[in-house]
N, CA, C and O atoms as CSV, one atom per row, in Angstrom:
chain,resi,resn,atom,element,x,y,z
A,1,MET,N,N,7.445,20.621,-9.774
A,1,MET,CA,C,7.001,21.428,-8.667
A,1,MET,C,C,7.342,20.752,-7.340
A,1,MET,O,O,7.880,21.395,-6.439
A,2,LEU,N,N,7.033,19.458,-7.214
A,2,LEU,CA,C,7.313,18.762,-5.960
A,2,LEU,C,C,8.813,18.715,-5.678
A,2,LEU,O,O,9.229,18.868,-4.530
A,3,GLU,N,N,9.624,18.505,-6.707
A,3,GLU,CA,C,11.079,18.496,-6.489
A,3,GLU,C,C,11.575,19.866,-6.035
A,3,GLU,O,O,12.488,19.960,-5.215
A,4,GLU,N,N,10.972,20.924,-6.567
A,4,GLU,CA,C,11.335,22.275,-6.126
A,4,GLU,C,C,11.008,22.447,-4.644
A,4,GLU,O,O,11.792,23.034,-3.898
A,5,ILE,N,N,9.871,21.946,-4.225
A,5,ILE,CA,C,9.486,22.038,-2.810
A,5,ILE,C,C,10.445,21.226,-1.947
A,5,ILE,O,O,10.934,21.715,-0.929
A,6,TYR,N,N,10.715,19.983,-2.353
A,6,TYR,CA,C,11.593,19.135,-1.547
A,6,TYR,C,C,13.032,19.657,-1.507
A,6,TYR,O,O,13.759,19.390,-0.550
A,7,SER,N,N,13.445,20.391,-2.526
A,7,SER,CA,C,14.803,20.932,-2.521
A,7,SER,C,C,14.884,22.293,-1.823
A,7,SER,O,O,15.976,22.831,-1.640
A,8,SER,N,N,13.741,22.847,-1.435
A,8,SER,CA,C,13.733,24.110,-0.699
A,8,SER,C,C,14.083,23.823,0.769
A,8,SER,O,O,14.447,22.701,1.120
A,9,ARG,N,N,13.970,24.826,1.596
A,9,ARG,CA,C,14.295,24.682,3.021
A,9,ARG,C,C,13.514,23.526,3.638
A,9,ARG,O,O,12.312,23.386,3.413
A,10,LYS,N,N,14.205,22.708,4.411
A,10,LYS,CA,C,13.586,21.539,5.040
A,10,LYS,C,C,12.940,21.916,6.369
A,10,LYS,O,O,13.510,22.684,7.144
A,11,PRO,N,N,11.748,21.374,6.634
A,11,PRO,CA,C,11.136,21.615,7.945
A,11,PRO,C,C,11.897,20.872,9.038
A,11,PRO,O,O,12.474,19.811,8.799
A,12,VAL,N,N,11.890,21.432,10.218
A,12,VAL,CA,C,12.571,20.841,11.363
A,12,VAL,C,C,11.515,20.422,12.389
A,12,VAL,O,O,10.625,21.197,12.738
A,13,ARG,N,N,11.633,19.183,12.861
A,13,ARG,CA,C,10.722,18.619,13.855
A,13,ARG,C,C,9.270,18.758,13.434
A,13,ARG,O,O,8.875,18.168,12.428
A,14,PHE,N,N,8.464,19.512,14.159
A,14,PHE,CA,C,7.038,19.629,13.861
A,14,PHE,C,C,6.700,20.873,13.045
A,14,PHE,O,O,5.531,21.232,12.906
A,15,GLU,N,N,7.714,21.519,12.514
A,15,GLU,CA,C,7.522,22.732,11.727
A,15,GLU,C,C,6.775,22.419,10.428
A,15,GLU,O,O,7.008,21.386,9.801
A,16,GLN,N,N,5.883,23.318,10.038
A,16,GLN,CA,C,5.178,23.217,8.762
A,16,GLN,C,C,5.487,24.473,7.963
A,16,GLN,O,O,5.134,25.581,8.367
A,17,LEU,N,N,6.145,24.293,6.834
A,17,LEU,CA,C,6.526,25.431,5.997
A,17,LEU,C,C,5.454,25.689,4.950
A,17,LEU,O,O,5.011,24.765,4.267
A,18,ASP,N,N,5.043,26.933,4.824
A,18,ASP,CA,C,4.054,27.305,3.813
A,18,ASP,C,C,4.750,27.350,2.453
A,18,ASP,O,O,5.664,28.148,2.243
A,19,VAL,N,N,4.317,26.498,1.542
A,19,VAL,CA,C,4.907,26.439,0.203
A,19,VAL,C,C,3.859,26.763,-0.868
A,19,VAL,O,O,3.999,26.372,-2.026
A,20,SER,N,N,2.813,27.480,-0.464
A,20,SER,CA,C,1.724,27.825,-1.385
A,20,SER,C,C,2.222,28.610,-2.589
A,20,SER,O,O,1.744,28.400,-3.704
A,21,GLU,N,N,3.172,29.509,-2.380
A,21,GLU,CA,C,3.681,30.328,-3.500
A,21,GLU,C,C,4.368,29.462,-4.553
A,21,GLU,O,O,4.241,29.728,-5.748
A,22,ILE,N,N,5.083,28.443,-4.131
A,22,ILE,CA,C,5.731,27.537,-5.094
A,22,ILE,C,C,4.666,26.813,-5.906
A,22,ILE,O,O,4.778,26.706,-7.127
A,23,VAL,N,N,3.636,26.319,-5.232
A,23,VAL,CA,C,2.560,25.618,-5.936
A,23,VAL,C,C,1.879,26.556,-6.930
A,23,VAL,O,O,1.603,26.162,-8.063
A,24,LEU,N,N,1.609,27.784,-6.518
A,24,LEU,CA,C,0.933,28.747,-7.398
A,24,LEU,C,C,1.770,29.135,-8.614
A,24,LEU,O,O,1.216,29.524,-9.642
A,25,ARG,N,N,3.078,29.037,-8.515
A,25,ARG,CA,C,3.918,29.316,-9.695
A,25,ARG,C,C,3.706,28.246,-10.767
A,25,ARG,O,O,3.843,28.522,-11.959
A,26,HIS,N,N,3.374,27.036,-10.344
A,26,HIS,CA,C,3.197,25.917,-11.267
A,26,HIS,C,C,1.734,25.671,-11.632
A,26,HIS,O,O,1.435,25.193,-12.726
A,27,ILE,N,N,0.832,25.997,-10.721
A,27,ILE,CA,C,-0.603,25.815,-10.940
A,27,ILE,C,C,-1.279,27.144,-10.585
A,27,ILE,O,O,-1.642,27.365,-9.430
A,28,PRO,N,N,-1.448,28.021,-11.568
A,28,PRO,CA,C,-1.983,29.356,-11.270
A,28,PRO,C,C,-3.484,29.344,-10.962
A,28,PRO,O,O,-4.214,28.433,-11.354
A,29,LEU,N,N,-3.915,30.384,-10.248
A,29,LEU,CA,C,-5.341,30.559,-9.993
A,29,LEU,C,C,-6.070,30.588,-11.330
A,29,LEU,O,O,-5.544,31.095,-12.321
A,30,GLY,N,N,-7.275,30.047,-11.354
A,30,GLY,CA,C,-8.057,29.988,-12.586
A,30,GLY,C,C,-7.906,28.674,-13.337
A,30,GLY,O,O,-8.626,28.432,-14.306
A,31,THR,N,N,-6.979,27.820,-12.904
A,31,THR,CA,C,-6.778,26.516,-13.548
A,31,THR,C,C,-8.002,25.639,-13.307
A,31,THR,O,O,-8.569,25.650,-12.214
A,32,ASP,N,N,-8.414,24.877,-14.325
A,32,ASP,CA,C,-9.543,23.956,-14.196
A,32,ASP,C,C,-9.213,22.833,-13.216
A,32,ASP,O,O,-8.072,22.378,-13.136
A,33,LYS,N,N,-10.221,22.397,-12.478
A,33,LYS,CA,C,-10.054,21.309,-11.511
A,33,LYS,C,C,-9.545,20.043,-12.190
A,33,LYS,O,O,-8.699,19.342,-11.635
A,34,ALA,N,N,-10.046,19.745,-13.379
A,34,ALA,CA,C,-9.623,18.531,-14.093
A,34,ALA,C,C,-8.126,18.565,-14.402
A,34,ALA,O,O,-7.461,17.530,-14.356
A,35,ALA,N,N,-7.597,19.739,-14.713
A,35,ALA,CA,C,-6.170,19.868,-15.015
A,35,ALA,C,C,-5.332,19.660,-13.762
A,35,ALA,O,O,-4.255,19.067,-13.826
A,36,VAL,N,N,-5.817,20.143,-12.630
A,36,VAL,CA,C,-5.102,19.953,-11.365
A,36,VAL,C,C,-5.095,18.460,-11.005
A,36,VAL,O,O,-4.058,17.911,-10.633
A,37,GLU,N,N,-6.249,17.816,-11.118
A,37,GLU,CA,C,-6.345,16.376,-10.822
A,37,GLU,C,C,-5.416,15.576,-11.724
A,37,GLU,O,O,-4.719,14.677,-11.255
A,38,ALA,N,N,-5.402,15.892,-12.998
A,38,ALA,CA,C,-4.572,15.152,-13.960
A,38,ALA,C,C,-3.095,15.254,-13.615
A,38,ALA,O,O,-2.353,14.283,-13.762
A,39,GLN,N,N,-2.665,16.419,-13.158
A,39,GLN,CA,C,-1.252,16.597,-12.816
A,39,GLN,C,C,-0.839,15.655,-11.686
A,39,GLN,O,O,0.271,15.125,-11.706
A,40,PHE,N,N,-1.698,15.442,-10.719
A,40,PHE,CA,C,-1.328,14.612,-9.580
A,40,PHE,C,C,-1.588,13.135,-9.805
A,40,PHE,O,O,-0.953,12.295,-9.168
A,41,LYS,N,N,-2.497,12.806,-10.687
A,41,LYS,CA,C,-2.707,11.397,-11.016
A,41,LYS,C,C,-1.485,10.828,-11.719
A,41,LYS,O,O,-1.229,9.626,-11.654
A,42,ALA,N,N,-0.725,11.696,-12.396
A,42,ALA,CA,C,0.487,11.268,-13.103
A,42,ALA,C,C,1.715,11.243,-12.199
A,42,ALA,O,O,2.723,10.634,-12.558
A,43,ALA,N,N,1.655,11.885,-11.041
A,43,ALA,CA,C,2.804,11.950,-10.134
A,43,ALA,C,C,2.885,10.664,-9.317
A,43,ALA,O,O,1.900,10.279,-8.687
A,44,PRO,N,N,4.039,9.989,-9.314
A,44,PRO,CA,C,4.147,8.676,-8.666
A,44,PRO,C,C,3.897,8.667,-7.157
A,44,PRO,O,O,3.301,7.711,-6.660
A,45,GLY,N,N,4.317,9.668,-6.418
A,45,GLY,CA,C,4.161,9.643,-4.965
A,45,GLY,C,C,2.934,10.370,-4.462
A,45,GLY,O,O,2.604,10.286,-3.279
A,46,ALA,N,N,2.252,11.085,-5.347
A,46,ALA,CA,C,1.114,11.899,-4.931
A,46,ALA,C,C,-0.154,11.062,-4.820
A,46,ALA,O,O,-0.383,10.139,-5.601
A,47,LYS,N,N,-0.968,11.408,-3.832
A,47,LYS,CA,C,-2.228,10.707,-3.636
A,47,LYS,C,C,-3.316,11.732,-3.338
A,47,LYS,O,O,-3.156,12.585,-2.465
A,48,ILE,N,N,-4.416,11.642,-4.065
A,48,ILE,CA,C,-5.564,12.502,-3.792
A,48,ILE,C,C,-6.285,11.898,-2.595
A,48,ILE,O,O,-6.801,10.782,-2.670
A,49,VAL,N,N,-6.320,12.646,-1.483
A,49,VAL,CA,C,-6.911,12.113,-0.259
A,49,VAL,C,C,-8.319,12.628,-0.016
A,49,VAL,O,O,-9.057,12.050,0.782
A,50,GLU,N,N,-8.706,13.706,-0.691
A,50,GLU,CA,C,-10.070,14.220,-0.594
A,50,GLU,C,C,-10.418,14.863,-1.917
A,50,GLU,O,O,-9.628,15.623,-2.477
A,51,ASP,N,N,-11.612,14.554,-2.420
A,51,ASP,CA,C,-12.037,15.089,-3.707
A,51,ASP,C,C,-13.526,15.402,-3.649
A,51,ASP,O,O,-14.368,14.504,-3.622
A,52,SER,N,N,-13.830,16.698,-3.629
A,52,SER,CA,C,-15.226,17.148,-3.685
A,52,SER,C,C,-15.303,18.231,-4.754
A,52,SER,O,O,-14.280,18.624,-5.315
A,53,ALA,N,N,-16.493,18.709,-5.034
A,53,ALA,CA,C,-16.641,19.736,-6.071
A,53,ALA,C,C,-15.878,21.008,-5.724
A,53,ALA,O,O,-15.346,21.681,-6.607
A,54,ALA,N,N,-15.827,21.332,-4.443
A,54,ALA,CA,C,-15.212,22.586,-4.022
A,54,ALA,C,C,-13.762,22.462,-3.568
A,54,ALA,O,O,-13.074,23.475,-3.439
A,55,GLU,N,N,-13.282,21.241,-3.324
A,55,GLU,CA,C,-11.948,21.097,-2.744
A,55,GLU,C,C,-11.270,19.802,-3.185
A,55,GLU,O,O,-11.903,18.761,-3.355
A,56,LEU,N,N,-9.963,19.914,-3.360
A,56,LEU,CA,C,-9.128,18.760,-3.698
A,56,LEU,C,C,-7.935,18.800,-2.749
A,56,LEU,O,O,-7.229,19.806,-2.685
A,57,VAL,N,N,-7.701,17.706,-2.007
A,57,VAL,CA,C,-6.565,17.648,-1.092
A,57,VAL,C,C,-5.626,16.557,-1.597
A,57,VAL,O,O,-6.029,15.413,-1.811
A,58,VAL,N,N,-4.362,16.943,-1.780
A,58,VAL,CA,C,-3.351,16.031,-2.312
A,58,VAL,C,C,-2.212,15.942,-1.315
A,58,VAL,O,O,-1.779,16.948,-0.753
A,59,ARG,N,N,-1.725,14.711,-1.100
A,59,ARG,CA,C,-0.565,14.506,-0.226
A,59,ARG,C,C,0.498,13.769,-1.015
A,59,ARG,O,O,0.211,12.779,-1.689
A,60,ASP,N,N,1.715,14.251,-0.931
A,60,ASP,CA,C,2.851,13.587,-1.555
A,60,ASP,C,C,3.854,13.267,-0.462
A,60,ASP,O,O,4.236,14.144,0.312
A,61,ASN,N,N,4.276,12.027,-0.398
A,61,ASN,CA,C,5.242,11.592,0.606
A,61,ASN,C,C,6.592,11.316,-0.037
A,61,ASN,O,O,6.676,10.700,-1.099
A,62,LYS,N,N,7.628,11.775,0.611
A,62,LYS,CA,C,8.995,11.485,0.180
A,62,LYS,C,C,9.642,10.700,1.302
A,62,LYS,O,O,9.926,11.256,2.363
A,63,GLY,N,N,9.877,9.425,1.086
A,63,GLY,CA,C,10.437,8.570,2.135
A,63,GLY,C,C,9.353,8.081,3.064
A,63,GLY,O,O,8.210,8.530,2.985
A,64,GLN,N,N,9.704,7.163,3.943
A,64,GLN,CA,C,8.756,6.591,4.892
A,64,GLN,C,C,9.135,6.983,6.311
A,64,GLN,O,O,10.282,6.839,6.732
A,65,ALA,N,N,8.150,7.475,7.031
A,65,ALA,CA,C,8.381,7.848,8.424
A,65,ALA,C,C,8.908,6.637,9.185
A,65,ALA,O,O,8.513,5.504,8.911
A,66,MET,N,N,9.773,6.874,10.111
A,66,MET,CA,C,10.408,5.868,10.976
A,66,MET,C,C,11.496,5.067,10.256
A,66,MET,O,O,12.360,4.491,10.918
A,67,LEU,N,N,11.482,5.014,8.941
A,67,LEU,CA,C,12.499,4.261,8.207
A,67,LEU,C,C,13.514,5.181,7.527
A,67,LEU,O,O,14.680,4.821,7.371
A,68,ASP,N,N,13.073,6.342,7.134
A,68,ASP,CA,C,13.913,7.281,6.403
A,68,ASP,C,C,14.142,8.514,7.277
A,68,ASP,O,O,13.178,9.167,7.677
A,69,PRO,N,N,15.397,8.844,7.581
A,69,PRO,CA,C,15.646,9.999,8.452
A,69,PRO,C,C,15.234,11.330,7.822
A,69,PRO,O,O,15.117,12.333,8.527
A,70,ASP,N,N,15.014,11.353,6.510
A,70,ASP,CA,C,14.624,12.584,5.828
A,70,ASP,C,C,13.215,12.472,5.248
A,70,ASP,O,O,12.917,13.118,4.243
A,71,ALA,N,N,12.348,11.671,5.853
A,71,ALA,CA,C,10.978,11.502,5.352
A,71,ALA,C,C,10.202,12.808,5.528
A,71,ALA,O,O,10.130,13.375,6.618
A,72,ARG,N,N,9.631,13.258,4.425
A,72,ARG,CA,C,8.870,14.510,4.439
A,72,ARG,C,C,7.624,14.360,3.582
A,72,ARG,O,O,7.523,13.437,2.774
A,73,SER,N,N,6.679,15.269,3.761
A,73,SER,CA,C,5.451,15.275,2.982
A,73,SER,C,C,5.095,16.685,2.580
A,73,SER,O,O,5.505,17.661,3.209
A,74,VAL,N,N,4.318,16.767,1.508
A,74,VAL,CA,C,3.712,18.017,1.078
A,74,VAL,C,C,2.214,17.758,1.039
A,74,VAL,O,O,1.756,16.808,0.404
A,75,VAL,N,N,1.454,18.611,1.722
A,75,VAL,CA,C,-0.001,18.508,1.711
A,75,VAL,C,C,-0.539,19.787,1.082
A,75,VAL,O,O,-0.266,20.894,1.548
A,76,MET,N,N,-1.314,19.608,0.008
A,76,MET,CA,C,-1.834,20.743,-0.755
A,76,MET,C,C,-3.353,20.691,-0.781
A,76,MET,O,O,-3.944,19.657,-1.090
A,77,THR,N,N,-3.976,21.812,-0.455
A,77,THR,CA,C,-5.432,21.928,-0.520
A,77,THR,C,C,-5.775,22.955,-1.585
A,77,THR,O,O,-5.388,24.120,-1.496
A,78,PHE,N,N,-6.506,22.503,-2.588
A,78,PHE,CA,C,-6.924,23.349,-3.703
A,78,PHE,C,C,-8.416,23.629,-3.556
A,78,PHE,O,O,-9.206,22.695,-3.413
A,79,SER,N,N,-8.811,24.894,-3.589
A,79,SER,CA,C,-10.222,25.277,-3.477
A,79,SER,C,C,-10.699,25.809,-4.823
A,79,SER,O,O,-9.994,26.557,-5.500
A,80,PHE,N,N,-11.916,25.404,-5.195
A,80,PHE,CA,C,-12.474,25.744,-6.500
A,80,PHE,C,C,-13.808,26.463,-6.354
A,80,PHE,O,O,-14.538,26.256,-5.385
A,81,ASP,N,N,-14.115,27.320,-7.341
A,81,ASP,CA,C,-15.406,27.996,-7.353
A,81,ASP,C,C,-16.452,27.093,-8.013
A,81,ASP,O,O,-16.149,25.959,-8.385
A,82,ALA,N,N,-17.679,27.596,-8.156
A,82,ALA,CA,C,-18.776,26.799,-8.713
A,82,ALA,C,C,-18.514,26.379,-10.162
A,82,ALA,O,O,-19.077,25.388,-10.627
A,83,ALA,N,N,-17.669,27.118,-10.876
A,83,ALA,CA,C,-17.334,26.792,-12.267
A,83,ALA,C,C,-16.164,25.813,-12.366
A,83,ALA,O,O,-15.763,25.443,-13.469
A,84,GLY,N,N,-15.610,25.387,-11.217
A,84,GLY,CA,C,-14.495,24.447,-11.225
A,84,GLY,C,C,-13.151,25.087,-11.494
A,84,GLY,O,O,-12.221,24.416,-11.941
A,85,LYS,N,N,-13.038,26.379,-11.226
A,85,LYS,CA,C,-11.776,27.114,-11.411
A,85,LYS,C,C,-11.085,27.287,-10.060
A,85,LYS,O,O,-11.734,27.541,-9.046
A,86,LEU,N,N,-9.772,27.147,-10.064
A,86,LEU,CA,C,-8.975,27.273,-8.842
A,86,LEU,C,C,-9.025,28.702,-8.313
A,86,LEU,O,O,-8.726,29.652,-9.037
A,87,VAL,N,N,-9.408,28.846,-7.036
A,87,VAL,CA,C,-9.484,30.170,-6.421
A,87,VAL,C,C,-8.539,30.335,-5.229
A,87,VAL,O,O,-8.260,31.459,-4.811
A,88,LYS,N,N,-8.038,29.206,-4.673
A,88,LYS,CA,C,-7.164,29.310,-3.504
A,88,LYS,C,C,-6.322,28.045,-3.379
A,88,LYS,O,O,-6.769,26.943,-3.696
A,89,VAL,N,N,-5.076,28.238,-2.901
A,89,VAL,CA,C,-4.179,27.113,-2.642
A,89,VAL,C,C,-3.587,27.301,-1.246
A,89,VAL,O,O,-3.130,28.388,-0.891
A,90,ALA,N,N,-3.604,26.235,-0.472
A,90,ALA,CA,C,-2.923,26.209,0.826
A,90,ALA,C,C,-2.040,24.962,0.795
A,90,ALA,O,O,-2.541,23.845,0.663
A,91,ALA,N,N,-0.729,25.153,0.917
A,91,ALA,CA,C,0.198,24.018,0.817
A,91,ALA,C,C,1.261,24.126,1.908
A,91,ALA,O,O,1.813,25.197,2.162
A,92,VAL,N,N,1.532,22.980,2.548
A,92,VAL,CA,C,2.554,22.947,3.592
A,92,VAL,C,C,3.519,21.801,3.338
A,92,VAL,O,O,3.141,20.743,2.835
A,93,HIS,N,N,4.763,22.036,3.697
A,93,HIS,CA,C,5.858,21.063,3.615
A,93,HIS,C,C,6.170,20.707,5.064
A,93,HIS,O,O,6.469,21.589,5.869
A,94,LEU,N,N,6.101,19.414,5.401
A,94,LEU,CA,C,6.307,19.019,6.785
A,94,LEU,C,C,7.181,17.786,6.888
A,94,LEU,O,O,7.304,17.004,5.945
A,95,LYS,N,N,7.779,17.633,8.047
A,95,LYS,CA,C,8.628,16.477,8.329
A,95,LYS,C,C,7.756,15.385,8.909
A,95,LYS,O,O,6.951,15.624,9.809
A,96,ASN,N,N,7.926,14.180,8.381
A,96,ASN,CA,C,7.197,13.024,8.913
A,96,ASN,C,C,7.928,12.516,10.147
A,96,ASN,O,O,9.146,12.341,10.119
A,97,GLN,N,N,7.215,12.284,11.199
A,97,GLN,CA,C,7.824,11.823,12.443
A,97,GLN,C,C,7.793,10.315,12.536
A,97,GLN,O,O,8.265,9.747,13.521
């Protein structure tokens, strides 16, 4: 999924591209929170930056800002209902400055 995002259109300057549809193709609504967490714990560049019962925020960095001319990130926010099922995804692909 992350490679699909990184190979899609690249953001320019401060542009943030909505890539929620790509994420939803790989992690459909209704997925258990534990399954979403497990997918990112196995990803080498991904880091869970916020974890609560209702929300999980994951950031994946490709390259290092200031050192890599093509450094980019994907920030994904997963929202869950009281049963721990995925109800919403907001994901953006952005260029690191």
